[in-house]
Amino acid sequence: MGFCSLHLDDGSYKITDNTVVHAGFGIYYAAPNVNVSSTLSANVPVDDYWAFNNSSTYGAAANGSPFNYAANGYVHTKVTSGGALQPNTPAYAVDPNAKTPYTEQWHAAIEKQIPFSTVLKFAYVGTKGAHLDDLRDINTNQLGLNGATTVTANRPYGNLPGTKTYVFAQISNLETRQVSSYNALQVTAERRAHGLSFLASYTYSHALDEGSSESAAVTNPYNLRYDYGNADYNTPNRFVASSNYQLPFKGNGVLGPLERGWQVNAIGQFSDGLPFSVASGTALGDGLTPRAQLLPGFGNGSLPKGQRTLGKWFNTAAFAVPAAGTWGNSGRNILEGPGTKSVDFSIFKDTHLTESKVLQLRAEAFNLANTPQFNLPASTANTAANGTVSSAASDLTFQRTERQIQFAAKLIF
């Protein structure tokens, strides 16, 4: 993937001896996702679609067709025309009117030095994305058209004349129609003096988009704005603070090496939870699932923070399965999951073995208070688990984990 940019250099202006303002703006372009467009090579005439199935389920005894073993290789003949395709073959396309994705980014900030060697910074940061990649299934039927309750009925492309069989199933079309925006107020305080340093930052922000992953799939092919809402990573409030203190012990004599070289560190993270949607649980074909129907009189379906429990994180009575053949009216990511509250703490001890060699012993505790970091609740309308939080932490990614303590030794030379 290639990219280019057009930007104005960050400008700064010194108002007083201890006050400076900054501002900047830039436009950044990126090529569409090559990995997605490369799937065009799987289309006719070099379609190599082939499946190997379980012999106990498939084969002459089960469905009248011989079973194909992987050991026999790819014995089928390459497809050279649309008429030779197996029914319901997936296909890929690229919008001929696709444009180059780009983002506009800007910021304005003011920094001021205050007593105790501390610098305060207030900043406004914004980003706007346009012509972002998306994948839309263009071989779907519009729900409700001629009574259709699934998107697979009466597909617009690939119908074999005189039959209800379709050569093509979903046709994934790479387009550049999505947009995004991000606006944030950032407040930062920083100090580095006399063995004590700290950095504390608070961000109040709002991130909106139609899909938070690269080449995001479009949920409703006939309503490109159906997914516009809070981004998957939207966390309106986030506070992070870190500190480092080199203890001022200057011991001499025999016990001097034990008294010198101590350092304590701490990192605290406090943020709102990630957003999530409530699904209907009723598939409409081609892997497309609408969101639930939000009933009137319940707001957005959330509960006051004092009423949220692990057994009922949001108002499950506010959501219902939408009528057959409809998309549901609840918005994307309108609810908020459990937040993050975690403090990490560590103690380091440096011992100089020689002038150039240092032995560092360290003890570290992650999530020192062992505060539970609960994950998102189940969120499928009219299911037994709906609204229930059933897990915590993410051990696989080492994020938001339960308390973990480790000891280490490091030789620096």
CSV table of C-alpha atoms in Angstrom, one decimal:
chain,number,residue,atom,x,y,z
A,1,MET,CA,0.0,0.0,0.0
A,2,GLY,CA,1.3,3.4,-0.9
A,3,PHE,CA,0.5,6.8,0.5
A,4,CYS,CA,1.3,10.4,0.1
A,5,SER,CA,0.6,13.6,2.0
A,6,LEU,CA,0.1,17.3,1.7
A,7,HIS,CA,0.6,19.2,5.0
A,8,LEU,CA,1.5,22.5,6.4
A,9,ASP,CA,4.4,22.4,8.9
A,10,ASP,CA,3.5,22.7,12.5
A,11,GLY,CA,3.5,26.4,13.3
A,12,SER,CA,4.3,27.8,16.7
A,13,TYR,CA,4.2,31.3,18.2
A,14,LYS,CA,5.8,32.4,21.5
A,15,ILE,CA,3.3,34.6,23.3
A,16,THR,CA,5.4,35.1,26.5
A,17,ASP,CA,8.5,33.6,27.9
A,18,ASN,CA,6.6,30.7,29.3
A,19,THR,CA,3.6,30.4,26.8
A,20,VAL,CA,3.6,29.0,23.3
A,21,VAL,CA,0.8,28.2,20.8
A,22,HIS,CA,1.0,25.5,18.1
A,23,ALA,CA,-1.2,24.7,15.1
A,24,GLY,CA,-1.1,22.5,12.1
A,25,PHE,CA,-3.1,21.0,9.2
A,26,GLY,CA,-2.5,18.1,6.8
A,27,ILE,CA,-4.1,16.0,4.1
A,28,TYR,CA,-3.0,12.4,3.9
A,29,TYR,CA,-3.8,10.0,1.0
A,30,ALA,CA,-3.6,6.2,1.0
A,31,ALA,CA,-4.2,3.6,-1.8
A,32,PRO,CA,-7.2,1.3,-1.5
A,33,ASN,CA,-6.7,-2.0,0.1
A,34,VAL,CA,-4.6,-4.1,-2.3
A,35,ASN,CA,-5.4,-7.4,-0.5
A,36,VAL,CA,-9.1,-6.9,-1.3
A,37,SER,CA,-8.7,-5.9,-4.9
A,38,SER,CA,-6.3,-8.8,-5.5
A,39,THR,CA,-9.3,-11.2,-5.0
A,40,LEU,CA,-10.3,-10.3,-8.6
A,41,SER,CA,-7.9,-13.1,-9.6
A,42,ALA,CA,-10.4,-15.6,-8.3
A,43,ASN,CA,-13.0,-14.6,-10.8
A,44,VAL,CA,-13.7,-16.2,-14.2
A,45,PRO,CA,-11.8,-17.4,-16.2
A,46,VAL,CA,-9.4,-18.6,-13.5
A,47,ASP,CA,-11.9,-19.5,-10.9
A,48,ASP,CA,-10.5,-22.3,-8.8
A,49,TYR,CA,-13.3,-22.6,-6.3
A,50,TRP,CA,-13.2,-26.1,-4.8
A,51,ALA,CA,-14.3,-27.7,-1.5
A,52,PHE,CA,-13.2,-30.8,0.4
A,53,ASN,CA,-15.9,-32.1,2.7
A,54,ASN,CA,-16.2,-34.8,5.4
A,55,SER,CA,-16.6,-38.2,3.7
A,56,SER,CA,-19.1,-39.3,6.4
A,57,THR,CA,-21.4,-36.5,5.3
A,58,TYR,CA,-20.7,-36.2,1.6
A,59,GLY,CA,-20.1,-38.7,-1.1
A,60,ALA,CA,-22.1,-41.1,-3.3
A,61,ALA,CA,-23.8,-42.8,-0.4
A,62,ALA,CA,-25.1,-39.5,1.1
A,63,ASN,CA,-25.9,-37.3,-1.9
A,64,GLY,CA,-25.2,-39.3,-5.1
A,65,SER,CA,-22.0,-37.4,-5.9
A,66,PRO,CA,-18.5,-38.9,-5.6
A,67,PHE,CA,-16.4,-37.8,-2.6
A,68,ASN,CA,-13.2,-35.9,-3.5
A,69,TYR,CA,-10.1,-36.6,-1.5
A,70,ALA,CA,-7.4,-34.0,-1.1
A,71,ALA,CA,-4.9,-36.6,-2.1
A,72,ASN,CA,-6.4,-36.6,-5.6
A,73,GLY,CA,-5.4,-33.0,-6.1
A,74,TYR,CA,-7.4,-30.3,-7.8
A,75,VAL,CA,-8.9,-32.5,-10.5
A,76,HIS,CA,-11.6,-30.1,-11.8
A,77,THR,CA,-11.3,-28.2,-15.0
A,78,LYS,CA,-10.7,-24.5,-14.8
A,79,VAL,CA,-13.8,-22.4,-15.4
A,80,THR,CA,-13.6,-20.6,-18.8
A,81,SER,CA,-17.1,-19.1,-18.9
A,82,GLY,CA,-19.9,-18.0,-16.6
A,83,GLY,CA,-22.1,-20.9,-17.7
A,84,ALA,CA,-19.6,-23.4,-16.3
A,85,LEU,CA,-19.5,-22.0,-12.8
A,86,GLN,CA,-20.9,-24.0,-10.0
A,87,PRO,CA,-24.1,-22.5,-8.6
A,88,ASN,CA,-23.7,-19.9,-5.9
A,89,THR,CA,-20.1,-19.1,-6.4
A,90,PRO,CA,-18.8,-16.0,-4.6
A,91,ALA,CA,-17.4,-13.3,-6.8
A,92,TYR,CA,-15.4,-10.1,-6.4
A,93,ALA,CA,-15.5,-6.6,-8.0
A,94,VAL,CA,-14.1,-3.1,-7.7
A,95,ASP,CA,-16.2,0.0,-8.2
A,96,PRO,CA,-14.9,1.7,-11.4
A,97,ASN,CA,-15.7,5.1,-9.8
A,98,ALA,CA,-13.6,4.4,-6.6
A,99,LYS,CA,-11.6,7.3,-5.4
A,100,THR,CA,-8.4,7.7,-3.4
A,101,PRO,CA,-9.1,7.5,0.4
A,102,TYR,CA,-7.7,10.4,2.4
A,103,THR,CA,-7.9,12.1,5.8
A,104,GLU,CA,-7.7,15.7,6.9
A,105,GLN,CA,-6.0,16.2,10.2
A,106,TRP,CA,-5.6,19.4,12.3
A,107,HIS,CA,-4.7,20.5,15.7
A,108,ALA,CA,-4.3,23.7,17.8
A,109,ALA,CA,-2.6,23.8,21.2
A,110,ILE,CA,-1.3,26.1,23.9
A,111,GLU,CA,1.5,25.2,26.3
A,112,LYS,CA,2.4,27.1,29.4
A,113,GLN,CA,5.1,26.5,32.0
A,114,ILE,CA,3.9,26.8,35.6
A,115,PRO,CA,5.7,26.5,38.9
A,116,PHE,CA,7.4,23.3,40.1
A,117,SER,CA,9.0,22.7,36.6
A,118,THR,CA,5.6,21.6,35.2
A,119,VAL,CA,4.3,22.2,31.7
A,120,LEU,CA,0.5,22.3,31.0
A,121,LYS,CA,-0.8,21.8,27.5
A,122,PHE,CA,-4.3,22.2,26.2
A,123,ALA,CA,-5.0,21.0,22.7
A,124,TYR,CA,-7.9,20.4,20.2
A,125,VAL,CA,-7.3,17.6,17.7
A,126,GLY,CA,-9.5,16.7,14.8
A,127,THR,CA,-9.5,14.2,11.9
A,128,LYS,CA,-11.9,13.7,9.0
A,129,GLY,CA,-11.8,10.7,6.7
A,130,ALA,CA,-13.3,10.6,3.2
A,131,HIS,CA,-13.6,7.9,0.5
A,132,LEU,CA,-12.6,5.2,2.9
A,133,ASP,CA,-12.7,1.6,1.8
A,134,ASP,CA,-15.7,-0.6,2.2
A,135,LEU,CA,-17.0,-3.9,0.9
A,136,ARG,CA,-20.6,-4.0,-0.2
A,137,ASP,CA,-22.5,-7.1,-1.3
A,138,ILE,CA,-24.1,-5.9,-4.5
A,139,ASN,CA,-25.8,-9.1,-5.4
A,140,THR,CA,-28.6,-8.8,-2.8
A,141,ASN,CA,-32.3,-8.2,-3.1
A,142,GLN,CA,-33.8,-5.2,-1.3
A,143,LEU,CA,-35.8,-6.4,1.6
A,144,GLY,CA,-39.6,-5.9,1.3
A,145,LEU,CA,-39.4,-5.8,-2.5
A,146,ASN,CA,-42.1,-8.2,-3.8
A,147,GLY,CA,-42.4,-9.5,-0.2
A,148,ALA,CA,-38.7,-10.6,0.1
A,149,THR,CA,-37.7,-11.4,3.7
A,150,THR,CA,-34.0,-12.4,2.8
A,151,VAL,CA,-31.4,-10.7,0.6
A,152,THR,CA,-30.8,-13.9,-1.3
A,153,ALA,CA,-34.2,-14.0,-3.0
A,154,ASN,CA,-34.3,-12.7,-6.6
A,155,ARG,CA,-30.7,-11.7,-6.8
A,156,PRO,CA,-30.0,-9.0,-9.4
A,157,TYR,CA,-27.1,-10.8,-11.0
A,158,GLY,CA,-26.4,-14.4,-12.1
A,159,ASN,CA,-29.9,-16.0,-12.4
A,160,LEU,CA,-29.9,-19.0,-14.7
A,161,PRO,CA,-32.8,-18.5,-17.1
A,162,GLY,CA,-36.0,-20.4,-16.2
A,163,THR,CA,-34.7,-21.5,-12.8
A,164,LYS,CA,-34.3,-20.3,-9.3
A,165,THR,CA,-30.6,-21.1,-9.3
A,166,TYR,CA,-28.0,-18.4,-9.2
A,167,VAL,CA,-24.6,-18.7,-10.6
A,168,PHE,CA,-23.3,-16.1,-8.2
A,169,ALA,CA,-23.9,-15.8,-4.5
A,170,GLN,CA,-22.6,-12.6,-2.9
A,171,ILE,CA,-20.6,-10.3,-5.0
A,172,SER,CA,-18.2,-8.3,-2.8
A,173,ASN,CA,-17.7,-4.9,-4.3
A,174,LEU,CA,-14.7,-2.8,-3.1
A,175,GLU,CA,-15.9,0.8,-2.9
A,176,THR,CA,-14.7,4.0,-1.3
A,177,ARG,CA,-17.9,5.4,0.1
A,178,GLN,CA,-17.3,5.5,3.9
A,179,VAL,CA,-16.5,8.5,6.1
A,180,SER,CA,-15.2,9.0,9.6
A,181,SER,CA,-14.5,11.8,12.1
A,182,TYR,CA,-12.7,12.4,15.3
A,183,ASN,CA,-12.7,15.4,17.6
A,184,ALA,CA,-10.9,15.6,20.9
A,185,LEU,CA,-9.9,18.0,23.7
A,186,GLN,CA,-6.6,16.9,25.3
A,187,VAL,CA,-5.2,18.2,28.6
A,188,THR,CA,-1.6,17.2,29.5
A,189,ALA,CA,0.6,18.0,32.5
A,190,GLU,CA,4.3,17.0,32.5
A,191,ARG,CA,7.2,17.4,35.0
A,192,ARG,CA,10.8,16.2,34.8
A,193,ALA,CA,13.0,17.6,37.7
A,194,HIS,CA,14.8,16.6,40.9
A,195,GLY,CA,14.4,12.8,40.3
A,196,LEU,CA,10.6,13.0,40.0
A,197,SER,CA,8.9,12.9,36.7
A,198,PHE,CA,5.3,12.4,35.8
A,199,LEU,CA,3.0,12.6,32.7
A,200,ALA,CA,-0.7,12.9,33.1
A,201,SER,CA,-3.2,13.3,30.3
A,202,TYR,CA,-7.0,13.5,30.0
A,203,THR,CA,-8.8,13.1,26.7
A,204,TYR,CA,-12.5,14.0,26.0
A,205,SER,CA,-13.3,12.7,22.5
A,206,HIS,CA,-15.8,11.4,20.1
A,207,ALA,CA,-15.0,9.1,17.2
A,208,LEU,CA,-17.6,8.3,14.5
A,209,ASP,CA,-17.4,6.1,11.4
A,210,GLU,CA,-19.3,3.5,9.4
A,211,GLY,CA,-16.8,0.7,9.9
A,212,SER,CA,-13.7,0.7,12.2
A,213,SER,CA,-11.7,-2.0,10.3
A,214,GLU,CA,-10.0,-1.6,6.9
A,215,SER,CA,-12.4,-2.4,4.1
A,216,ALA,CA,-15.2,-2.7,6.5
A,217,ALA,CA,-18.2,-4.8,5.4
A,218,VAL,CA,-21.5,-2.9,4.8
A,219,THR,CA,-24.3,-4.3,6.9
A,220,ASN,CA,-27.2,-3.0,4.8
A,221,PRO,CA,-26.3,-2.8,1.1
A,222,TYR,CA,-29.2,-0.5,0.4
A,223,ASN,CA,-28.5,2.0,3.1
A,224,LEU,CA,-24.8,3.0,3.3
A,225,ARG,CA,-25.4,5.2,6.3
A,226,TYR,CA,-27.1,2.4,8.4
A,227,ASP,CA,-23.8,1.8,10.2
A,228,TYR,CA,-22.8,5.4,10.8
A,229,GLY,CA,-22.3,5.8,14.6
A,230,ASN,CA,-19.8,5.5,17.3
A,231,ALA,CA,-16.5,3.9,16.2
A,232,ASP,CA,-15.6,0.5,17.7
A,233,TYR,CA,-12.8,2.2,19.6
A,234,ASN,CA,-14.8,5.3,20.8
A,235,THR,CA,-14.0,6.0,24.5
A,236,PRO,CA,-15.3,9.5,25.4
A,237,ASN,CA,-13.3,9.9,28.6
A,238,ARG,CA,-9.8,8.6,29.1
A,239,PHE,CA,-7.3,9.5,31.8
A,240,VAL,CA,-3.7,8.1,31.9
A,241,ALA,CA,-1.0,9.0,34.4
A,242,SER,CA,2.5,7.7,34.8
A,243,SER,CA,5.2,8.6,37.3
A,244,ASN,CA,8.8,7.8,38.1
A,245,TYR,CA,10.6,8.7,41.3
A,246,GLN,CA,14.3,8.0,41.9
A,247,LEU,CA,14.6,7.8,45.7
A,248,PRO,CA,17.1,10.3,47.0
A,249,PHE,CA,19.0,7.8,49.2
A,250,LYS,CA,22.8,8.5,49.1
A,251,GLY,CA,24.1,5.9,51.5
A,252,ASN,CA,27.8,5.4,52.1
A,253,GLY,CA,29.9,2.8,53.7
A,254,VAL,CA,29.2,-0.9,53.7
A,255,LEU,CA,25.4,-0.6,53.3
A,256,GLY,CA,25.7,2.1,50.7
A,257,PRO,CA,25.1,-0.2,47.7
A,258,LEU,CA,21.9,-1.4,49.3
A,259,GLU,CA,20.6,2.1,49.9
A,260,ARG,CA,21.4,3.6,46.6
A,261,GLY,CA,19.7,3.1,43.2
A,262,TRP,CA,16.1,2.6,44.2
A,263,GLN,CA,13.3,3.7,41.8
A,264,VAL,CA,9.5,3.4,42.0
A,265,ASN,CA,7.1,3.7,39.1
A,266,ALA,CA,3.4,3.7,38.6
A,267,ILE,CA,0.9,3.9,35.7
A,268,GLY,CA,-2.8,4.4,36.1
A,269,GLN,CA,-5.4,4.0,33.4
A,270,PHE,CA,-9.1,5.0,33.8
A,271,SER,CA,-11.4,5.1,30.8
A,272,ASP,CA,-15.0,4.6,29.7
A,273,GLY,CA,-16.0,1.3,28.2
A,274,LEU,CA,-16.0,0.4,24.6
A,275,PRO,CA,-19.3,0.8,22.7
A,276,PHE,CA,-21.4,-2.1,21.3
A,277,SER,CA,-24.6,-2.8,19.4
A,278,VAL,CA,-27.5,-5.1,20.0
A,279,ALA,CA,-28.1,-7.6,17.2
A,280,SER,CA,-31.4,-9.1,16.2
A,281,GLY,CA,-30.1,-12.7,16.0
A,282,THR,CA,-32.0,-13.3,12.7
A,283,ALA,CA,-29.8,-13.7,9.7
A,284,LEU,CA,-30.9,-12.3,6.4
A,285,GLY,CA,-28.6,-14.3,4.1
A,286,ASP,CA,-25.1,-13.7,2.8
A,287,GLY,CA,-23.9,-13.4,6.4
A,288,LEU,CA,-25.8,-10.1,6.9
A,289,THR,CA,-27.4,-9.7,10.3
A,290,PRO,CA,-29.5,-6.6,11.2
A,291,ARG,CA,-29.5,-4.9,14.5
A,292,ALA,CA,-32.3,-5.2,17.0
A,293,GLN,CA,-35.5,-3.1,17.0
A,294,LEU,CA,-35.3,-0.3,19.7
A,295,LEU,CA,-38.7,0.1,21.3
A,296,PRO,CA,-40.1,3.6,22.1
A,297,GLY,CA,-39.9,5.0,25.6
A,298,PHE,CA,-36.5,3.5,26.6
A,299,GLY,CA,-34.1,6.1,25.3
A,300,ASN,CA,-31.1,4.3,23.8
A,301,GLY,CA,-31.6,1.3,26.0
A,302,SER,CA,-28.9,1.9,28.6
A,303,LEU,CA,-29.3,1.8,32.3
A,304,PRO,CA,-28.0,4.4,34.8
A,305,LYS,CA,-24.6,3.4,36.1
A,306,GLY,CA,-25.9,2.6,39.5
A,307,GLN,CA,-28.3,0.0,38.1
A,308,ARG,CA,-25.9,-1.8,35.9
A,309,THR,CA,-25.0,-5.3,37.1
A,310,LEU,CA,-23.2,-8.3,35.6
A,311,GLY,CA,-26.5,-10.0,35.1
A,312,LYS,CA,-28.2,-7.0,33.4
A,313,TRP,CA,-25.8,-4.5,32.0
A,314,PHE,CA,-28.4,-2.7,29.8
A,315,ASN,CA,-32.2,-2.6,29.6
A,316,THR,CA,-32.9,-5.8,27.7
A,317,ALA,CA,-36.6,-4.9,27.5
A,318,ALA,CA,-35.8,-2.0,25.2
A,319,PHE,CA,-34.8,-4.3,22.3
A,320,ALA,CA,-36.8,-6.8,20.3
A,321,VAL,CA,-36.3,-8.9,17.2
A,322,PRO,CA,-37.4,-6.8,14.2
A,323,ALA,CA,-40.2,-7.9,11.9
A,324,ALA,CA,-39.2,-10.4,9.3
A,325,GLY,CA,-37.5,-8.8,6.3
A,326,THR,CA,-36.5,-5.6,8.1
A,327,TRP,CA,-33.2,-4.2,9.3
A,328,GLY,CA,-34.1,-3.0,12.8
A,329,ASN,CA,-33.8,0.6,13.9
A,330,SER,CA,-31.3,0.6,16.7
A,331,GLY,CA,-28.1,2.4,16.0
A,332,ARG,CA,-24.6,1.0,15.8
A,333,ASN,CA,-22.6,1.1,19.0
A,334,ILE,CA,-25.2,3.0,21.0
A,335,LEU,CA,-24.4,1.3,24.3
A,336,GLU,CA,-21.3,1.4,26.5
A,337,GLY,CA,-19.5,-1.6,28.0
A,338,PRO,CA,-17.6,-1.8,31.3
A,339,GLY,CA,-14.8,0.7,31.7
A,340,THR,CA,-11.1,0.2,32.5
A,341,LYS,CA,-9.7,1.0,36.0
A,342,SER,CA,-6.1,-0.3,36.5
A,343,VAL,CA,-3.0,0.8,38.3
A,344,ASP,CA,0.4,-0.8,37.6
A,345,PHE,CA,3.3,-0.5,40.1
A,346,SER,CA,6.9,-1.4,40.0
A,347,ILE,CA,10.1,-1.1,42.1
A,348,PHE,CA,13.6,-1.1,40.5
A,349,LYS,CA,17.0,-1.5,42.2
A,350,ASP,CA,20.2,-0.6,40.2
A,351,THR,CA,23.5,-1.9,41.6
A,352,HIS,CA,26.7,-0.8,40.0
A,353,LEU,CA,28.9,-3.9,39.7
A,354,THR,CA,31.6,-1.9,37.9
A,355,GLU,CA,31.8,1.5,36.3
A,356,SER,CA,30.1,0.3,33.1
A,357,LYS,CA,28.1,-2.7,34.3
A,358,VAL,CA,24.8,-2.4,36.3
A,359,LEU,CA,22.6,-5.2,37.7
A,360,GLN,CA,18.9,-4.2,37.8
A,361,LEU,CA,16.5,-6.1,39.9
A,362,ARG,CA,12.8,-5.3,39.4
A,363,ALA,CA,9.5,-6.3,40.8
A,364,GLU,CA,6.4,-5.4,38.8
A,365,ALA,CA,2.6,-5.7,39.6
A,366,PHE,CA,0.1,-5.2,36.8
A,367,ASN,CA,-3.4,-4.2,38.0
A,368,LEU,CA,-2.1,-3.9,41.5
A,369,ALA,CA,-5.5,-3.8,43.2
A,370,ASN,CA,-6.8,-6.7,41.1
A,371,THR,CA,-9.8,-4.6,39.9
A,372,PRO,CA,-12.0,-6.8,37.6
A,373,GLN,CA,-11.8,-5.6,34.0
A,374,PHE,CA,-15.1,-6.9,32.6
A,375,ASN,CA,-15.6,-7.5,28.9
A,376,LEU,CA,-18.7,-6.6,26.8
A,377,PRO,CA,-22.0,-8.2,27.6
A,378,ALA,CA,-23.8,-10.6,25.4
A,379,SER,CA,-26.1,-8.5,23.1
A,380,THR,CA,-28.5,-10.4,21.0
A,381,ALA,CA,-32.2,-9.6,21.4
A,382,ASN,CA,-34.5,-12.1,23.0
A,383,THR,CA,-31.8,-14.6,24.0
A,384,ALA,CA,-31.3,-16.0,27.5
A,385,ALA,CA,-27.8,-14.4,27.8
A,386,ASN,CA,-28.8,-11.0,26.5
A,387,GLY,CA,-27.3,-8.3,28.7
A,388,THR,CA,-25.1,-10.6,30.7
A,389,VAL,CA,-21.4,-10.0,31.3
A,390,SER,CA,-19.8,-13.5,31.5
A,391,SER,CA,-16.0,-12.8,31.1
A,392,ALA,CA,-13.3,-10.5,32.2
A,393,ALA,CA,-9.8,-9.4,31.0
A,394,SER,CA,-8.0,-10.4,27.8
A,395,ASP,CA,-5.2,-12.7,28.8
A,396,LEU,CA,-4.3,-13.5,25.2
A,397,THR,CA,-3.4,-9.9,24.4
A,398,PHE,CA,-2.1,-9.1,28.0
A,399,GLN,CA,-4.6,-6.2,28.1
A,400,ARG,CA,-7.0,-5.4,30.9
A,401,THR,CA,-5.8,-8.5,32.8
A,402,GLU,CA,-6.3,-9.6,36.4
A,403,ARG,CA,-3.4,-8.9,38.8
A,404,GLN,CA,-0.1,-10.3,37.6
A,405,ILE,CA,3.2,-10.1,39.5
A,406,GLN,CA,6.6,-10.7,38.0
A,407,PHE,CA,10.2,-10.5,39.0
A,408,ALA,CA,13.2,-9.9,36.7
A,409,ALA,CA,16.9,-9.3,36.7
A,410,LYS,CA,18.7,-7.4,33.9
A,411,LEU,CA,22.4,-6.9,33.3
A,412,ILE,CA,23.2,-3.5,31.7
A,413,PHE,CA,26.7,-3.1,30.1
